[in-house]
């Protein structure tokens, strides 16, 4: 109750003071997330979404880390969808990794690094070791597109130089594109570092791209609800370490 310019506790307030203090401490214990993380006992399934080529570069080292540090953790890798979804917002995706970041304030993101775009072709390709701009434009090309697009920014860069390429087809997965390249003269233009495991598996070679193209960023995105989630933070840190050893450092 007010007494002049101050407030004085009533007899009832004084009587329940200790009980209220205990209740406040208990509420703080319940509402404050635990900062301690026991990886050995962590039982959880994380869902990651990324391009299938990126999954081939990320999954093996990430699974090795998890097997050693958190054996009860499982991962679910999902391919990028053909249309935009609300999976990240609704918790169906824990972490999305790609070249773009959500632009809404409820999402968090960090740039893990940048890749270098190269031309990928079979080892005995007629242009192997001698792929200049004219030869690059003259060869047949394969695109990888989740939406089935038959053009990409490379076509704009060629058009600015008065050149045009012939795109044979677009396919939905990296493995399909690689298989076509192994059995034809088609060229695939793609990021080098994240595609390296597939390049080596299909015994292909890379050539420097004969026109300047910015290296695509690798961006990790998640919903803000996971900002204080210790297990999610640990997963993000492992992805960050692996990508730091794979792609060029962020600007």
Short mmCIF file of C-alpha atoms in Angstrom, two decimals:
data_model
loop_
_atom_site.label_atom_id
_atom_site.label_comp_id
_atom_site.label_asym_id
_atom_site.label_seq_id
_atom_site.Cartn_x
_atom_site.Cartn_y
_atom_site.Cartn_z
CA UNK A 1 0.00 0.00 0.00
CA UNK A 2 1.12 3.62 -0.62
CA UNK A 3 2.60 5.45 2.31
CA UNK A 4 3.51 8.94 1.21
CA UNK A 5 5.86 8.67 -1.76
CA UNK A 6 6.78 5.00 -1.18
CA UNK A 7 5.10 1.60 -1.19
CA UNK A 8 4.92 -0.46 2.01
CA UNK A 9 4.15 -4.21 2.00
CA UNK A 10 0.99 -5.28 3.75
CA UNK A 11 1.09 -7.90 6.53
CA UNK A 12 -0.16 -10.47 4.00
CA UNK A 13 2.65 -9.61 1.56
CA UNK A 14 5.20 -10.04 4.31
CA UNK A 15 3.69 -13.40 5.27
CA UNK A 16 3.88 -14.87 1.72
CA UNK A 17 7.17 -13.22 0.72
CA UNK A 18 9.26 -16.39 1.04
CA UNK A 19 6.69 -18.53 -0.76
CA UNK A 20 6.48 -16.08 -3.66
CA UNK A 21 10.27 -15.96 -3.91
CA UNK A 22 10.34 -19.75 -4.17
CA UNK A 23 7.67 -19.71 -6.88
CA UNK A 24 9.57 -17.11 -8.90
CA UNK A 25 12.77 -19.16 -8.70
CA UNK A 26 10.90 -22.29 -9.82
CA UNK A 27 9.32 -20.42 -12.74
CA UNK A 28 12.73 -19.15 -13.83
CA UNK A 29 14.11 -22.70 -13.73
CA UNK A 30 11.25 -23.93 -15.93
CA UNK A 31 11.30 -21.06 -18.43
CA UNK A 32 15.07 -20.63 -18.77
CA UNK A 33 16.42 -23.13 -21.34
CA UNK A 34 19.24 -25.37 -20.21
CA UNK A 35 22.62 -24.26 -21.50
CA UNK A 36 24.26 -27.61 -20.86
CA UNK A 37 24.25 -30.12 -23.69
CA UNK A 38 25.07 -33.78 -23.17
CA UNK A 39 25.76 -35.03 -26.70
CA UNK A 40 26.22 -38.62 -25.59
CA UNK A 41 22.61 -38.72 -24.34
CA UNK A 42 21.07 -36.48 -26.99
CA UNK A 43 18.25 -38.29 -28.78
CA UNK A 44 16.97 -36.24 -31.68
CA UNK A 45 16.33 -36.25 -35.41
CA UNK A 46 17.38 -33.19 -37.40
CA UNK A 47 16.00 -32.47 -40.85
CA UNK A 48 18.24 -30.62 -43.29
CA UNK A 49 17.24 -29.39 -46.72
CA UNK A 50 19.76 -28.70 -49.47
CA UNK A 51 20.68 -29.42 -53.07
CA UNK A 52 21.46 -33.10 -53.61
CA UNK A 53 25.00 -32.27 -54.77
CA UNK A 54 25.61 -30.34 -51.56
CA UNK A 55 24.28 -33.27 -49.55
CA UNK A 56 26.96 -35.53 -51.05
CA UNK A 57 29.64 -33.12 -49.84
CA UNK A 58 28.11 -32.42 -46.42
CA UNK A 59 26.55 -35.71 -45.32
CA UNK A 60 29.63 -38.00 -45.02
CA UNK A 61 31.76 -35.75 -42.76
CA UNK A 62 28.72 -34.60 -40.75
CA UNK A 63 27.60 -38.17 -40.14
CA UNK A 64 31.11 -39.10 -39.01
CA UNK A 65 31.06 -36.30 -36.44
CA UNK A 66 27.62 -37.29 -35.19
CA UNK A 67 28.50 -40.97 -34.95
CA UNK A 68 31.47 -40.11 -32.73
CA UNK A 69 29.93 -37.36 -30.58
CA UNK A 70 26.16 -37.92 -30.56
CA UNK A 71 25.38 -41.54 -31.51
CA UNK A 72 21.65 -41.22 -30.79
CA UNK A 73 21.19 -38.33 -33.22
CA UNK A 74 19.82 -39.05 -36.69
CA UNK A 75 19.76 -36.87 -39.77
CA UNK A 76 17.15 -36.57 -42.48
CA UNK A 77 18.37 -34.95 -45.72
CA UNK A 78 15.62 -33.59 -47.96
CA UNK A 79 16.06 -32.28 -51.50
CA UNK A 80 15.16 -28.72 -52.36
CA UNK A 81 11.48 -28.56 -53.38
CA UNK A 82 10.33 -27.40 -56.80
CA UNK A 83 8.17 -24.71 -55.17
CA UNK A 84 8.63 -22.55 -52.09
CA UNK A 85 7.18 -23.97 -48.87
CA UNK A 86 6.62 -22.99 -45.22
CA UNK A 87 8.52 -26.04 -43.94
CA UNK A 88 11.19 -23.94 -42.23
CA UNK A 89 8.61 -21.78 -40.50
CA UNK A 90 6.53 -24.70 -39.26
CA UNK A 91 9.47 -26.75 -37.98
CA UNK A 92 9.38 -29.47 -40.61
CA UNK A 93 12.88 -28.34 -41.60
CA UNK A 94 15.52 -27.61 -38.95
CA UNK A 95 18.18 -26.18 -41.24
CA UNK A 96 18.07 -25.11 -44.89
CA UNK A 97 21.30 -24.65 -46.84
CA UNK A 98 21.32 -22.99 -50.23
CA UNK A 99 22.26 -19.93 -52.24
CA UNK A 100 19.55 -17.63 -50.86
CA UNK A 101 18.29 -16.67 -47.43
CA UNK A 102 14.71 -16.02 -46.28
CA UNK A 103 13.97 -12.30 -46.15
CA UNK A 104 11.52 -12.34 -43.23
CA UNK A 105 12.71 -11.22 -39.76
CA UNK A 106 11.58 -14.45 -38.10
CA UNK A 107 14.41 -16.33 -39.85
CA UNK A 108 18.11 -16.31 -39.09
CA UNK A 109 20.88 -17.00 -41.59
CA UNK A 110 24.64 -16.94 -41.98
CA UNK A 111 26.87 -17.15 -45.04
CA UNK A 112 29.15 -20.18 -44.72
CA UNK A 113 31.29 -19.36 -47.74
CA UNK A 114 31.30 -19.12 -51.52
CA UNK A 115 31.91 -21.72 -54.20
CA UNK A 116 33.65 -21.39 -57.57
CA UNK A 117 31.72 -22.11 -60.77
CA UNK A 118 33.47 -24.39 -63.29
CA UNK A 119 32.70 -26.36 -66.43
CA UNK A 120 32.37 -30.12 -65.88
CA UNK A 121 32.97 -32.52 -68.77
CA UNK A 122 34.13 -36.04 -69.43
CA UNK A 123 37.87 -36.66 -69.34
CA UNK A 124 38.22 -37.42 -73.06
CA UNK A 125 36.01 -34.56 -74.17
CA UNK A 126 37.25 -32.90 -77.41
CA UNK A 127 37.62 -29.58 -75.52
CA UNK A 128 39.44 -31.02 -72.52
CA UNK A 129 42.35 -28.74 -71.71
CA UNK A 130 41.35 -26.20 -74.36
CA UNK A 131 37.97 -24.78 -73.39
CA UNK A 132 37.89 -21.17 -74.50
CA UNK A 133 34.76 -19.04 -74.63
CA UNK A 134 33.88 -19.87 -78.25
CA UNK A 135 34.30 -23.60 -77.65
CA UNK A 136 32.27 -23.43 -74.44
CA UNK A 137 29.36 -21.72 -76.19
CA UNK A 138 29.50 -24.16 -79.11
CA UNK A 139 29.14 -27.31 -76.98
CA UNK A 140 25.81 -28.83 -75.92
CA UNK A 141 24.87 -28.14 -72.30
CA UNK A 142 22.94 -29.78 -69.46
CA UNK A 143 21.27 -27.83 -66.66
CA UNK A 144 20.19 -28.95 -63.21
CA UNK A 145 16.98 -27.24 -62.19
CA UNK A 146 14.41 -28.17 -59.57
CA UNK A 147 11.85 -26.17 -61.57
CA UNK A 148 12.83 -27.52 -64.99
CA UNK A 149 14.26 -24.25 -66.28
CA UNK A 150 16.17 -24.34 -69.56
CA UNK A 151 18.07 -21.09 -69.03
CA UNK A 152 20.10 -19.58 -66.20
CA UNK A 153 22.39 -16.56 -65.64
CA UNK A 154 25.08 -18.16 -67.83
CA UNK A 155 22.87 -17.53 -70.86
CA UNK A 156 22.62 -13.85 -69.97
CA UNK A 157 26.40 -13.61 -69.63
CA UNK A 158 26.86 -15.25 -73.03
CA UNK A 159 24.24 -13.05 -74.66
CA UNK A 160 26.06 -9.97 -73.40
CA UNK A 161 29.03 -11.20 -75.43
CA UNK A 162 26.97 -11.95 -78.53
CA UNK A 163 27.01 -15.72 -77.94
CA UNK A 164 24.36 -18.38 -77.50
CA UNK A 165 24.59 -21.96 -76.22
CA UNK A 166 22.39 -24.96 -76.95
CA UNK A 167 20.84 -26.47 -73.84
CA UNK A 168 19.90 -30.09 -74.49
CA UNK A 169 17.86 -30.62 -71.34
CA UNK A 170 17.42 -29.80 -67.70
CA UNK A 171 17.30 -32.56 -65.09
CA UNK A 172 16.22 -32.59 -61.48
CA UNK A 173 19.25 -34.16 -59.81
CA UNK A 174 23.00 -33.80 -59.91
CA UNK A 175 23.57 -37.52 -60.43
CA UNK A 176 21.38 -37.52 -63.56
CA UNK A 177 23.33 -34.62 -65.00
CA UNK A 178 26.66 -36.28 -64.25
CA UNK A 179 25.60 -39.50 -65.94
CA UNK A 180 24.62 -37.62 -69.09
CA UNK A 181 27.97 -35.81 -69.11
CA UNK A 182 29.88 -39.09 -68.86
CA UNK A 183 28.15 -40.40 -72.00
CA UNK A 184 28.07 -37.36 -74.25
CA UNK A 185 29.84 -34.17 -75.21
CA UNK A 186 27.49 -32.16 -73.01
CA UNK A 187 28.98 -29.72 -70.53
CA UNK A 188 27.60 -29.05 -67.07
CA UNK A 189 28.31 -25.72 -65.38
CA UNK A 190 28.21 -26.02 -61.59
CA UNK A 191 29.94 -25.09 -58.31
CA UNK A 192 33.23 -26.94 -57.99
CA UNK A 193 33.75 -27.59 -54.27
CA UNK A 194 30.30 -28.84 -53.35
CA UNK A 195 30.13 -30.97 -56.49
CA UNK A 196 33.64 -32.40 -56.04
CA UNK A 197 32.54 -35.79 -54.56
CA UNK A 198 30.29 -36.40 -57.57
CA UNK A 199 32.94 -35.19 -60.02
CA UNK A 200 35.37 -37.72 -58.59
CA UNK A 201 32.80 -40.52 -58.37
CA UNK A 202 31.85 -40.14 -62.04
CA UNK A 203 35.53 -39.70 -63.07
CA UNK A 204 34.91 -36.34 -64.70
CA UNK A 205 37.16 -33.33 -65.06
CA UNK A 206 36.72 -29.61 -64.55
CA UNK A 207 37.81 -26.67 -66.65
CA UNK A 208 37.94 -23.02 -65.62
CA UNK A 209 34.82 -21.23 -66.77
CA UNK A 210 35.86 -18.97 -69.66
CA UNK A 211 33.65 -16.08 -68.55
CA UNK A 212 33.37 -14.28 -65.19
CA UNK A 213 30.56 -15.60 -63.02
CA UNK A 214 30.20 -14.74 -59.32
CA UNK A 215 30.67 -17.70 -57.01
CA UNK A 216 27.36 -18.69 -55.40
CA UNK A 217 27.12 -18.27 -51.63
CA UNK A 218 26.39 -21.14 -49.27
CA UNK A 219 23.83 -19.82 -46.76
CA UNK A 220 22.54 -21.64 -43.70
CA UNK A 221 19.03 -20.61 -42.57
CA UNK A 222 16.86 -21.52 -39.59
CA UNK A 223 13.84 -20.24 -37.67
CA UNK A 224 14.44 -17.92 -34.74
CA UNK A 225 12.80 -20.43 -32.37
CA UNK A 226 16.08 -22.36 -32.47
CA UNK A 227 18.31 -19.43 -31.48
CA UNK A 228 18.63 -20.66 -27.88
CA UNK A 229 18.35 -24.38 -28.64
CA UNK A 230 21.72 -25.82 -27.58
CA UNK A 231 21.42 -28.95 -29.73
CA UNK A 232 20.46 -26.95 -32.81
CA UNK A 233 23.32 -24.54 -32.16
CA UNK A 234 25.73 -27.48 -32.00
CA UNK A 235 24.43 -28.82 -35.31
CA UNK A 236 24.89 -25.41 -36.94
CA UNK A 237 28.45 -25.21 -35.65
CA UNK A 238 29.32 -28.61 -37.14
CA UNK A 239 27.84 -27.65 -40.51
CA UNK A 240 29.79 -24.39 -40.35
CA UNK A 241 33.09 -26.20 -39.70
CA UNK A 242 32.56 -28.67 -42.52
CA UNK A 243 31.60 -26.02 -45.03
CA UNK A 244 34.56 -23.87 -43.98
CA UNK A 245 36.81 -26.72 -45.06
CA UNK A 246 34.90 -27.17 -48.33
CA UNK A 247 34.15 -23.78 -49.85
CA UNK A 248 35.87 -20.41 -50.05
CA UNK A 249 35.56 -18.27 -46.88
CA UNK A 250 32.76 -15.68 -46.78
CA UNK A 251 33.57 -12.11 -47.75
#
